[in-house]
Tab-separated table of C-alpha atoms in Angstrom:
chain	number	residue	atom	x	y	z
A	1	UNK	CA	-15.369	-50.018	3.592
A	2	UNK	CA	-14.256	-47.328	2.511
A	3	UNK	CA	-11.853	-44.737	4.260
A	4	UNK	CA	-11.298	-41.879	2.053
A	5	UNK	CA	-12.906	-38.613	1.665
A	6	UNK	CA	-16.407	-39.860	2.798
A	7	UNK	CA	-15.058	-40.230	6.310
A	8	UNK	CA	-15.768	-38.367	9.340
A	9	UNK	CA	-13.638	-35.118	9.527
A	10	UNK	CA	-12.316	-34.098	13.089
A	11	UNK	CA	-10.818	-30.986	13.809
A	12	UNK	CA	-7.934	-30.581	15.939
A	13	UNK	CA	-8.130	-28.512	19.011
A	14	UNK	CA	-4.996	-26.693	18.419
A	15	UNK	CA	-2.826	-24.965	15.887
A	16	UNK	CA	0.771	-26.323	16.031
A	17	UNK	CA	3.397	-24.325	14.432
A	18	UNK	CA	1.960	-20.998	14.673
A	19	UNK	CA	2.605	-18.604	15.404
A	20	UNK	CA	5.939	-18.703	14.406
A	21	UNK	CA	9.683	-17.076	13.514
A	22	UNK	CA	12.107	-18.930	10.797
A	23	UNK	CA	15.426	-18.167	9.677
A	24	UNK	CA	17.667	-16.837	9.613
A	25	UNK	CA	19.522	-18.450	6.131
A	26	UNK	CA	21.590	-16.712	3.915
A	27	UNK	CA	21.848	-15.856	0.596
A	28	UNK	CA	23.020	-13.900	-1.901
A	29	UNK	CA	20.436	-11.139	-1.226
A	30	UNK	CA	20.774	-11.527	2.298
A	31	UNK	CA	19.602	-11.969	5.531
A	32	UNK	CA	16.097	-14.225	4.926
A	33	UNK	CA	13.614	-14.733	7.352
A	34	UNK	CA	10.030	-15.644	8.097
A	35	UNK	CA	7.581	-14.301	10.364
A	36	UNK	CA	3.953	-13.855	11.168
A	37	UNK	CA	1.805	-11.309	8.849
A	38	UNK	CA	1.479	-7.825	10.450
A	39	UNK	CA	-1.367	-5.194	10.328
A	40	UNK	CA	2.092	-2.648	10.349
A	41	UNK	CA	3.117	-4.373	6.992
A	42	UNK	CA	0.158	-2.761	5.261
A	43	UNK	CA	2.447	0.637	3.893
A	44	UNK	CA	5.221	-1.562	2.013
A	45	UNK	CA	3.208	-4.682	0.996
A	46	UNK	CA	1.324	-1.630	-1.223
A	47	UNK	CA	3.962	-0.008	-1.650
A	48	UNK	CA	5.636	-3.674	-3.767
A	49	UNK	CA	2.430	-4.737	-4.846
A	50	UNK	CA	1.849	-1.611	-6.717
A	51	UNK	CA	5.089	-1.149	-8.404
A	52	UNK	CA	5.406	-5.309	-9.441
A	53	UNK	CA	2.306	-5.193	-10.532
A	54	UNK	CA	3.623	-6.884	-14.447
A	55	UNK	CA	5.777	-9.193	-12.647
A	56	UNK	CA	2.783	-9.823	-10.029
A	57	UNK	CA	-0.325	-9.769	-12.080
A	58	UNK	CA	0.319	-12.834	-14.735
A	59	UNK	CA	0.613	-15.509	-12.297
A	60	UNK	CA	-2.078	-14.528	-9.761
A	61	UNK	CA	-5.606	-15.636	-9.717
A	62	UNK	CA	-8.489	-13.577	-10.714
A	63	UNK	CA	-10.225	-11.483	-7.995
A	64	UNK	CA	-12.982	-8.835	-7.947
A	65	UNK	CA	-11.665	-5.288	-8.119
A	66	UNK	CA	-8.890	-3.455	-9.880
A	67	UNK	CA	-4.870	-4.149	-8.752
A	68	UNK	CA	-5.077	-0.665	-7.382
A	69	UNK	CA	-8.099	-1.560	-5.237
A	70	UNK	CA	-7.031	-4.795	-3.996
A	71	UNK	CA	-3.355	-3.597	-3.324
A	72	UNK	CA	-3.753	-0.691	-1.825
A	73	UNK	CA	-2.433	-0.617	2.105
A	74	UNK	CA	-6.405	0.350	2.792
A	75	UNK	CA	-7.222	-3.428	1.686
A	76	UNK	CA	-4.487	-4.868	4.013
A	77	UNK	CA	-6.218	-5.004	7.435
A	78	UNK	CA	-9.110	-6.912	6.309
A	79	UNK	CA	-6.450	-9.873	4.370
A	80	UNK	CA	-4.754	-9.760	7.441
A	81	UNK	CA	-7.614	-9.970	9.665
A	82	UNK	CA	-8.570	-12.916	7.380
A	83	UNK	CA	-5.234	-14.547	7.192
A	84	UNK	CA	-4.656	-13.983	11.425
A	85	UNK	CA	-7.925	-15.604	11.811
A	86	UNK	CA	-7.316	-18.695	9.684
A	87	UNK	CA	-4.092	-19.278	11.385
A	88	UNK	CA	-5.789	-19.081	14.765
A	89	UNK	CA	-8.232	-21.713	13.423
A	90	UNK	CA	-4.806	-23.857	12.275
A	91	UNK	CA	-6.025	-23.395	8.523
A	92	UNK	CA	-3.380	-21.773	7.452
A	93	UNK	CA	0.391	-20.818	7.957
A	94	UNK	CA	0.445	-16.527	7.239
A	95	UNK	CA	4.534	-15.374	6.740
A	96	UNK	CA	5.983	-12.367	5.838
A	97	UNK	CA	9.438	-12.993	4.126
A	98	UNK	CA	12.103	-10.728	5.387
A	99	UNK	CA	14.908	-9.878	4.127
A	100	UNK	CA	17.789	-8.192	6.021
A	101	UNK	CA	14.737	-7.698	8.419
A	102	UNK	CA	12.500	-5.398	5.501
A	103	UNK	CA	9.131	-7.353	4.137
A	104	UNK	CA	10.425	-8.908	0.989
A	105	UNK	CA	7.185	-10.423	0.134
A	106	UNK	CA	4.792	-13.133	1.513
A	107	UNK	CA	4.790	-16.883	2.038
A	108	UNK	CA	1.140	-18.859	2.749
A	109	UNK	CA	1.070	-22.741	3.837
A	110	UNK	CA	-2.938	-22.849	3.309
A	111	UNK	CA	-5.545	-24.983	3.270
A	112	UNK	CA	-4.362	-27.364	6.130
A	113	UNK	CA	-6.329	-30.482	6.498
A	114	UNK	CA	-5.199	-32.649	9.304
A	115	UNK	CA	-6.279	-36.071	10.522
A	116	UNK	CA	-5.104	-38.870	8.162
A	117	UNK	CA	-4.155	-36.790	5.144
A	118	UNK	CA	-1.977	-33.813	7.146
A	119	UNK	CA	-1.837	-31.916	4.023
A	120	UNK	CA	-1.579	-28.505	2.746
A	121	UNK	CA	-0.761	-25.912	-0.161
A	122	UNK	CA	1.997	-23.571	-0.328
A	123	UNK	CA	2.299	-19.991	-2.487
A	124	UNK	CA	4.632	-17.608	-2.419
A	125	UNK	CA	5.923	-14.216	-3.790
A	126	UNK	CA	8.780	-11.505	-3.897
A	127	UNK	CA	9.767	-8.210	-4.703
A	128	UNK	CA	10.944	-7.914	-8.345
A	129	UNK	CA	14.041	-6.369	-6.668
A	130	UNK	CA	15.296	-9.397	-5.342
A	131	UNK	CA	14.560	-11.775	-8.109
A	132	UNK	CA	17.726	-14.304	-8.587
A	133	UNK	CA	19.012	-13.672	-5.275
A	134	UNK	CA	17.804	-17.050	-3.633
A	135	UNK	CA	15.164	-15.520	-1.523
A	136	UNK	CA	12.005	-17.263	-2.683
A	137	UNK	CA	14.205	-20.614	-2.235
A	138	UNK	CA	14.956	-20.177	1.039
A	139	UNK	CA	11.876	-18.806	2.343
A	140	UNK	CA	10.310	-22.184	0.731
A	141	UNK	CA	12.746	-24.155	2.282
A	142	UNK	CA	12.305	-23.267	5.964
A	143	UNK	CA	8.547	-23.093	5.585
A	144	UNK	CA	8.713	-26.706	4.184
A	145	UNK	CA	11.080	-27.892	7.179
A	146	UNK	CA	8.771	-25.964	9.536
A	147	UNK	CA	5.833	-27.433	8.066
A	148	UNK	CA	7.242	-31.168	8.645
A	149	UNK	CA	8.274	-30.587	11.814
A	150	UNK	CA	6.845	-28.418	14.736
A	151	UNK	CA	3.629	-28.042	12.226
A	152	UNK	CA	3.300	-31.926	11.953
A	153	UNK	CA	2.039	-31.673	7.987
A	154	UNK	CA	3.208	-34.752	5.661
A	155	UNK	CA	2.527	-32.905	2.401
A	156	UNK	CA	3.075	-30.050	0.747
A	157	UNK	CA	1.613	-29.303	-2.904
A	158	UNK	CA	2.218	-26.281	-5.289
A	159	UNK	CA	0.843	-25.223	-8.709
A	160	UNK	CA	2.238	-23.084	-10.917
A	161	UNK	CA	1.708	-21.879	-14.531
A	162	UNK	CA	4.256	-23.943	-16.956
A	163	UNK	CA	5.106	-20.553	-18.861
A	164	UNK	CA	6.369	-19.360	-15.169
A	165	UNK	CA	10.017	-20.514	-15.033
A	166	UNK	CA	11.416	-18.693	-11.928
A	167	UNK	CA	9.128	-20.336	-9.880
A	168	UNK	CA	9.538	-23.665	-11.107
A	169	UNK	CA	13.256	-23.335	-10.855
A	170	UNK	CA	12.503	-22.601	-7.066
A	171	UNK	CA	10.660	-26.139	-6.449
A	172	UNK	CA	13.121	-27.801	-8.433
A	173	UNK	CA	16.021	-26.550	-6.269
A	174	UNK	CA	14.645	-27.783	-3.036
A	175	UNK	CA	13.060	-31.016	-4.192
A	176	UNK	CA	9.933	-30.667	-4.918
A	177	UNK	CA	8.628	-33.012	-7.764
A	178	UNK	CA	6.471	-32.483	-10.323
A	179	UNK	CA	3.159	-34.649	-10.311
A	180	UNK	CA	1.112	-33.698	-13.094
A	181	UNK	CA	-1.150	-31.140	-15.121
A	182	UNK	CA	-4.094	-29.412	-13.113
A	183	UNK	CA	-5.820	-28.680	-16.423
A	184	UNK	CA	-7.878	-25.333	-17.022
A	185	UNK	CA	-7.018	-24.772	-13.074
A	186	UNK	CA	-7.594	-21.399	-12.266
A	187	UNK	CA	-8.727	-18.073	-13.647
A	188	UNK	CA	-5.741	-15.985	-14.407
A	189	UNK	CA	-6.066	-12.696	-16.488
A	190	UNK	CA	-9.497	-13.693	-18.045
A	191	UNK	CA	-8.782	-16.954	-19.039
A	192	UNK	CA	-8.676	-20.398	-17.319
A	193	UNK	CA	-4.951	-21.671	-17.211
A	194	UNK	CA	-2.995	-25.066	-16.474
A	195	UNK	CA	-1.182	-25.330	-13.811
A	196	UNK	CA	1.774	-27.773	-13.263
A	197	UNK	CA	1.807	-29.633	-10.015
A	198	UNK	CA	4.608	-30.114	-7.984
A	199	UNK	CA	4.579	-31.972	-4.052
A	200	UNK	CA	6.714	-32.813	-1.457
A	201	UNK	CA	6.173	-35.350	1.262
A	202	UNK	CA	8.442	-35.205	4.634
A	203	UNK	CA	9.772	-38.899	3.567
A	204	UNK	CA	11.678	-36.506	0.507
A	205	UNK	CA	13.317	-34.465	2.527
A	206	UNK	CA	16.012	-35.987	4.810
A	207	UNK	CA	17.602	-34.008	7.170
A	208	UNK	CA	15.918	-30.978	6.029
A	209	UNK	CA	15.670	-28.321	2.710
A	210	UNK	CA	17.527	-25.736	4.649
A	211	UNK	CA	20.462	-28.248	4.969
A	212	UNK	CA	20.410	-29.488	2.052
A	213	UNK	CA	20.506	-25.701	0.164
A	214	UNK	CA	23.789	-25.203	2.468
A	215	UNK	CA	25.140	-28.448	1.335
A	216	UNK	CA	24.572	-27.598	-2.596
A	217	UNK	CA	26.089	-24.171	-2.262
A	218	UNK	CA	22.968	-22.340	-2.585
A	219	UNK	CA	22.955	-20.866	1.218
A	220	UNK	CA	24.725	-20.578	4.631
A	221	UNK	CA	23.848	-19.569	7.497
A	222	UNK	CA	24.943	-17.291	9.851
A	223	UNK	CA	27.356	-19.238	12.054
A	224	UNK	CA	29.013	-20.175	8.725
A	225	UNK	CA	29.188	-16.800	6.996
């Protein structure tokens, strides 16, 4: 008999997790924290978007429309009426990343399938600003903690283009492990790109990512700063 995909899928009547408030952890840029998407977020989400658009553009999937179009703070309510409404269905995981309480950039835990596989993706981005200052590393580490804990997930996946190095180096330093080659993945830019794979399972992580950044140096937090 088999138990896998062909098996009945049951939905869980609740969302835990969400909404939620991470953080704070720092690090060399400062202050980081996560929070829930807001429809007030719409002028400076634009505002980044627009200017990192070359940093931005090369790693993100194809969509219909022009950067301009899909970036500007006009197209934010109806993401964040899609995002608020997938995390109210328990799909999804919508953050803002903070830093020194301004939006830094976004964090997603998405596509959450419970029952017996308790799984989900993870994507992030920052502002080019703050590139190198740990942010993006510690935002993935409390969403990874969160997700293992009060959102009762047991793995997290993330795929990411092999030519983009930054990000890697931010699942290597909180221990996520590479797992393979997703080949001819997703449309980036015209063309159809690999993507490495990386995952995490809550076995990996011990007594958390958060604690073990402050342990290797790479963060403190506030108590300790």
């Amino acid at each position: 008999m088999s138990t896998g995909y062909g098996a009945p899928y049951v939905t869980e009547p609740h969302r835990p997790g969400w909404p939620a408030r991470l953080g704070p952890v720092e690090v060399p840029a400062g202050t980081v924290r996560l929070r829930p998407v807001r429809l007030r977020d719409a002028t400076e989400w634009s505002r980044i978007r627009l200017r990192d658009r070359e940093y931005l553009e090369r790693w993100e999937p194809a969509q219909a429309g022009t950067w301009a179009e899909r970036n500007a703070a006009w197209s934010w309510p109806s993401q964040w009426s899609t995002l608020r409404r997938l995390a109210k269905r328990g799909q999804c995981l919508p953050f803002a990343i903070t830093v020194d309480d301004d939006f830094a950039g976004q964090l997603t835990v998405g596509n959450i399938i419970r029952a017996a596989l308790r799984s989900a993706w993870i994507g992030y981005w920052v502002s080019s600003s703050l590139a190198g200052g740990g942010v993006a590393t510690a935002a993935v580490a409390l969403a990874t903690d969160h997700a293992f804990t009060q959102a009762r997930l047991h793995r997290l996946e993330a795929t990411v283009r092999p030519e983009n190095l930054a990000s890697l180096r931010v699942l290597g330093k909180v221990g996520y492990r590479r797992e393979g080659v997703f080949r001819r993945y997703l449309e980036v830019q015209g063309r159809w790109r690999d993507h490495d794979c990386y995952a995490i399972t809550r076995e990996e992580t011990g007594a958390g990512l958060v604690t073990c950044l402050v342990d290797a140096g790479r963060a403190t937090l506030p108590e300790q700063a």
